[in-house]
């Protein structure tokens, strides 16, 4: 019974993080829609975040049993992405408030953000891999593959 509550608590933490990811996606979509000079990296970042959202939904729906420590690891990785999104949103808001001319704002807004986006994209890749590994036991794979994954995790 305690195990069920542990899994439920682990998955519940994902829901609040998912809400923050969705908020970040919405903000970036709004920026992308209103900025004529938005770089291609913004569209790529939006795509990565959309895939991440789908994976988080899958983890919430398929809460794998006996992997509470791995759920904690995934949640920690997702929190890193949320922090990166918040940093990017703050930077964009500061640019929007600090620049008066609309044309200059659009050009300036994307000049120094590339490094933040690259770091965020790397963090998203890590989270996606973590979530895929978390979902692995719930997939109908060859049993020998599942046993190999379980024995590898236990030896770590």
C-alpha positions as a LaTeX table, in Angstrom:
\begin{tabular}{lrrr}
\hline
Residue & $x$ (\AA) & $y$ (\AA) & $z$ (\AA) \\
\hline
Unk1 & 0.00 & 0.00 & 0.00 \\
Unk2 & 2.83 & 2.40 & 0.82 \\
Unk3 & 4.31 & 1.64 & $-2.60$ \\
Unk4 & 1.10 & 2.82 & $-4.30$ \\
Unk5 & 1.19 & 6.10 & $-2.38$ \\
Unk6 & 4.86 & 6.54 & $-3.24$ \\
Unk7 & 4.17 & 6.09 & $-6.95$ \\
Unk8 & 1.17 & 8.43 & $-6.79$ \\
Unk9 & 3.26 & 11.06 & $-4.99$ \\
Unk10 & 6.05 & 10.64 & $-7.52$ \\
Unk11 & 3.70 & 11.14 & $-10.45$ \\
Unk12 & 1.91 & 14.04 & $-8.75$ \\
Unk13 & 5.14 & 16.01 & $-8.82$ \\
Unk14 & 5.20 & 15.62 & $-12.60$ \\
Unk15 & 1.80 & 17.31 & $-12.97$ \\
Unk16 & 2.97 & 20.62 & $-11.51$ \\
Unk17 & 6.13 & 20.51 & $-13.62$ \\
Unk18 & 4.07 & 19.71 & $-16.71$ \\
Unk19 & 1.99 & 22.84 & $-16.05$ \\
Unk20 & 5.18 & 24.92 & $-15.97$ \\
Unk21 & 6.44 & 23.31 & $-19.20$ \\
Unk22 & 3.11 & 24.10 & $-20.91$ \\
Unk23 & 3.34 & 27.69 & $-19.69$ \\
Unk24 & 6.84 & 27.93 & $-21.16$ \\
Unk25 & 5.63 & 26.51 & $-24.48$ \\
Unk26 & 2.79 & 29.04 & $-24.59$ \\
Unk27 & 5.15 & 31.93 & $-23.84$ \\
Unk28 & 7.64 & 30.86 & $-26.52$ \\
Unk29 & 4.83 & 30.40 & $-29.06$ \\
Unk30 & 3.62 & 33.91 & $-28.33$ \\
Unk31 & 7.14 & 35.29 & $-28.76$ \\
Unk32 & 7.56 & 33.33 & $-31.99$ \\
Unk33 & 4.22 & 34.60 & $-33.34$ \\
Unk34 & 5.00 & 38.26 & $-32.63$ \\
Unk35 & 8.67 & 38.37 & $-33.62$ \\
Unk36 & 9.48 & 38.64 & $-37.31$ \\
Unk37 & 13.16 & 37.97 & $-36.67$ \\
Unk38 & 12.72 & 34.91 & $-34.46$ \\
Unk39 & 15.53 & 32.47 & $-35.24$ \\
Unk40 & 14.96 & 28.90 & $-36.36$ \\
Unk41 & 16.27 & 27.73 & $-32.98$ \\
Unk42 & 13.06 & 29.01 & $-31.38$ \\
Unk43 & 10.94 & 26.73 & $-33.57$ \\
Unk44 & 13.27 & 23.83 & $-32.83$ \\
Unk45 & 13.04 & 24.54 & $-29.10$ \\
Unk46 & 9.24 & 24.60 & $-29.31$ \\
Unk47 & 9.30 & 21.21 & $-31.06$ \\
Unk48 & 11.61 & 19.76 & $-28.40$ \\
Unk49 & 9.36 & 21.06 & $-25.62$ \\
Unk50 & 6.27 & 19.61 & $-27.30$ \\
Unk51 & 7.90 & 16.17 & $-27.46$ \\
Unk52 & 8.98 & 16.56 & $-23.84$ \\
Unk53 & 5.41 & 17.40 & $-22.84$ \\
Unk54 & 4.17 & 14.23 & $-24.58$ \\
Unk55 & 6.74 & 12.09 & $-22.78$ \\
Unk56 & 5.81 & 13.59 & $-19.41$ \\
Unk57 & 2.15 & 12.83 & $-20.18$ \\
Unk58 & 3.11 & 9.22 & $-20.89$ \\
Unk59 & 5.01 & 8.91 & $-17.60$ \\
Unk60 & 2.03 & 10.37 & $-15.73$ \\
Unk61 & $-0.33$ & 7.89 & $-17.42$ \\
Unk62 & 1.94 & 4.85 & $-17.10$ \\
Unk63 & 3.60 & 5.39 & $-13.70$ \\
Unk64 & 6.11 & 2.53 & $-13.74$ \\
Unk65 & 6.11 & 0.46 & $-10.54$ \\
Unk66 & 9.22 & 0.01 & $-8.42$ \\
Unk67 & 11.10 & 2.89 & $-10.02$ \\
Unk68 & 10.38 & 5.63 & $-7.49$ \\
Unk69 & 14.06 & 6.63 & $-7.34$ \\
Unk70 & 14.08 & 6.91 & $-11.11$ \\
Unk71 & 10.94 & 9.06 & $-11.03$ \\
Unk72 & 12.81 & 11.33 & $-8.62$ \\
Unk73 & 15.73 & 11.54 & $-11.06$ \\
Unk74 & 13.36 & 12.39 & $-13.92$ \\
Unk75 & 11.61 & 15.03 & $-11.84$ \\
Unk76 & 14.96 & 16.59 & $-10.95$ \\
Unk77 & 15.92 & 16.69 & $-14.64$ \\
Unk78 & 12.58 & 18.28 & $-15.55$ \\
Unk79 & 13.08 & 20.90 & $-12.85$ \\
Unk80 & 16.35 & 21.87 & $-14.57$ \\
Unk81 & 14.42 & 22.45 & $-17.80$ \\
Unk82 & 11.76 & 24.47 & $-15.98$ \\
Unk83 & 14.47 & 26.68 & $-14.45$ \\
Unk84 & 16.01 & 27.17 & $-17.91$ \\
Unk85 & 12.61 & 28.09 & $-19.35$ \\
Unk86 & 12.00 & 30.60 & $-16.56$ \\
Unk87 & 15.42 & 32.14 & $-17.17$ \\
Unk88 & 14.67 & 32.46 & $-20.88$ \\
Unk89 & 11.21 & 33.94 & $-20.21$ \\
Unk90 & 12.67 & 36.51 & $-17.80$ \\
Unk91 & 15.32 & 37.49 & $-20.31$ \\
Unk92 & 12.71 & 37.92 & $-23.04$ \\
Unk93 & 10.45 & 39.97 & $-20.73$ \\
Unk94 & 13.37 & 42.21 & $-19.74$ \\
Unk95 & 14.15 & 42.83 & $-23.40$ \\
Unk96 & 10.51 & 43.58 & $-24.17$ \\
Unk97 & 10.27 & 46.12 & $-21.34$ \\
Unk98 & 13.72 & 47.64 & $-21.79$ \\
Unk99 & 13.57 & 48.45 & $-25.48$ \\
Unk100 & 11.20 & 51.11 & $-26.75$ \\
Unk101 & 11.40 & 50.75 & $-30.52$ \\
Unk102 & 9.55 & 47.70 & $-31.79$ \\
Unk103 & 11.96 & 46.95 & $-34.63$ \\
Unk104 & 15.01 & 47.31 & $-32.40$ \\
Unk105 & 13.34 & 45.13 & $-29.76$ \\
Unk106 & 12.87 & 42.26 & $-32.20$ \\
Unk107 & 16.48 & 42.34 & $-33.34$ \\
Unk108 & 17.96 & 42.83 & $-29.87$ \\
Unk109 & 15.75 & 40.21 & $-28.25$ \\
Unk110 & 17.40 & 37.36 & $-30.11$ \\
Unk111 & 20.98 & 38.58 & $-30.22$ \\
Unk112 & 22.26 & 37.09 & $-26.94$ \\
Unk113 & 19.83 & 34.30 & $-26.24$ \\
Unk114 & 21.40 & 31.55 & $-28.36$ \\
Unk115 & 23.59 & 30.20 & $-25.54$ \\
Unk116 & 20.59 & 29.93 & $-23.19$ \\
Unk117 & 18.63 & 28.06 & $-25.86$ \\
Unk118 & 21.49 & 25.64 & $-26.55$ \\
Unk119 & 21.84 & 24.83 & $-22.84$ \\
Unk120 & 18.09 & 24.35 & $-22.57$ \\
Unk121 & 18.06 & 22.05 & $-25.60$ \\
Unk122 & 20.82 & 19.90 & $-24.07$ \\
Unk123 & 18.86 & 19.71 & $-20.81$ \\
Unk124 & 15.73 & 18.70 & $-22.73$ \\
Unk125 & 17.65 & 15.89 & $-24.45$ \\
Unk126 & 18.76 & 14.54 & $-21.07$ \\
Unk127 & 15.20 & 14.66 & $-19.73$ \\
Unk128 & 13.81 & 12.92 & $-22.81$ \\
Unk129 & 16.31 & 10.09 & $-22.41$ \\
Unk130 & 15.52 & 9.81 & $-18.69$ \\
Unk131 & 11.79 & 9.68 & $-19.40$ \\
Unk132 & 12.21 & 7.09 & $-22.14$ \\
Unk133 & 14.22 & 4.91 & $-19.76$ \\
Unk134 & 11.54 & 5.42 & $-17.14$ \\
Unk135 & 8.90 & 4.21 & $-19.62$ \\
Unk136 & 10.92 & 1.23 & $-20.80$ \\
Unk137 & 9.48 & $-1.24$ & $-18.25$ \\
Unk138 & 5.93 & $-0.33$ & $-19.33$ \\
Unk139 & 6.56 & $-1.21$ & $-22.97$ \\
Unk140 & 5.86 & $-4.68$ & $-24.30$ \\
Unk141 & 9.39 & $-5.61$ & $-25.25$ \\
Unk142 & 11.28 & $-8.83$ & $-25.30$ \\
Unk143 & 11.59 & $-9.92$ & $-21.63$ \\
Unk144 & 15.37 & $-10.35$ & $-21.94$ \\
Unk145 & 15.69 & $-6.65$ & $-22.78$ \\
Unk146 & 13.72 & $-5.71$ & $-19.66$ \\
Unk147 & 15.82 & $-7.99$ & $-17.49$ \\
Unk148 & 19.02 & $-6.50$ & $-18.91$ \\
Unk149 & 17.81 & $-2.96$ & $-18.13$ \\
Unk150 & 16.80 & $-3.91$ & $-14.59$ \\
Unk151 & 20.09 & $-5.64$ & $-13.82$ \\
Unk152 & 22.04 & $-2.68$ & $-15.27$ \\
Unk153 & 20.15 & $-0.21$ & $-13.08$ \\
Unk154 & 20.63 & $-2.27$ & $-9.94$ \\
Unk155 & 24.38 & $-2.54$ & $-10.54$ \\
Unk156 & 24.71 & 1.26 & $-10.85$ \\
\hline
\end{tabular}
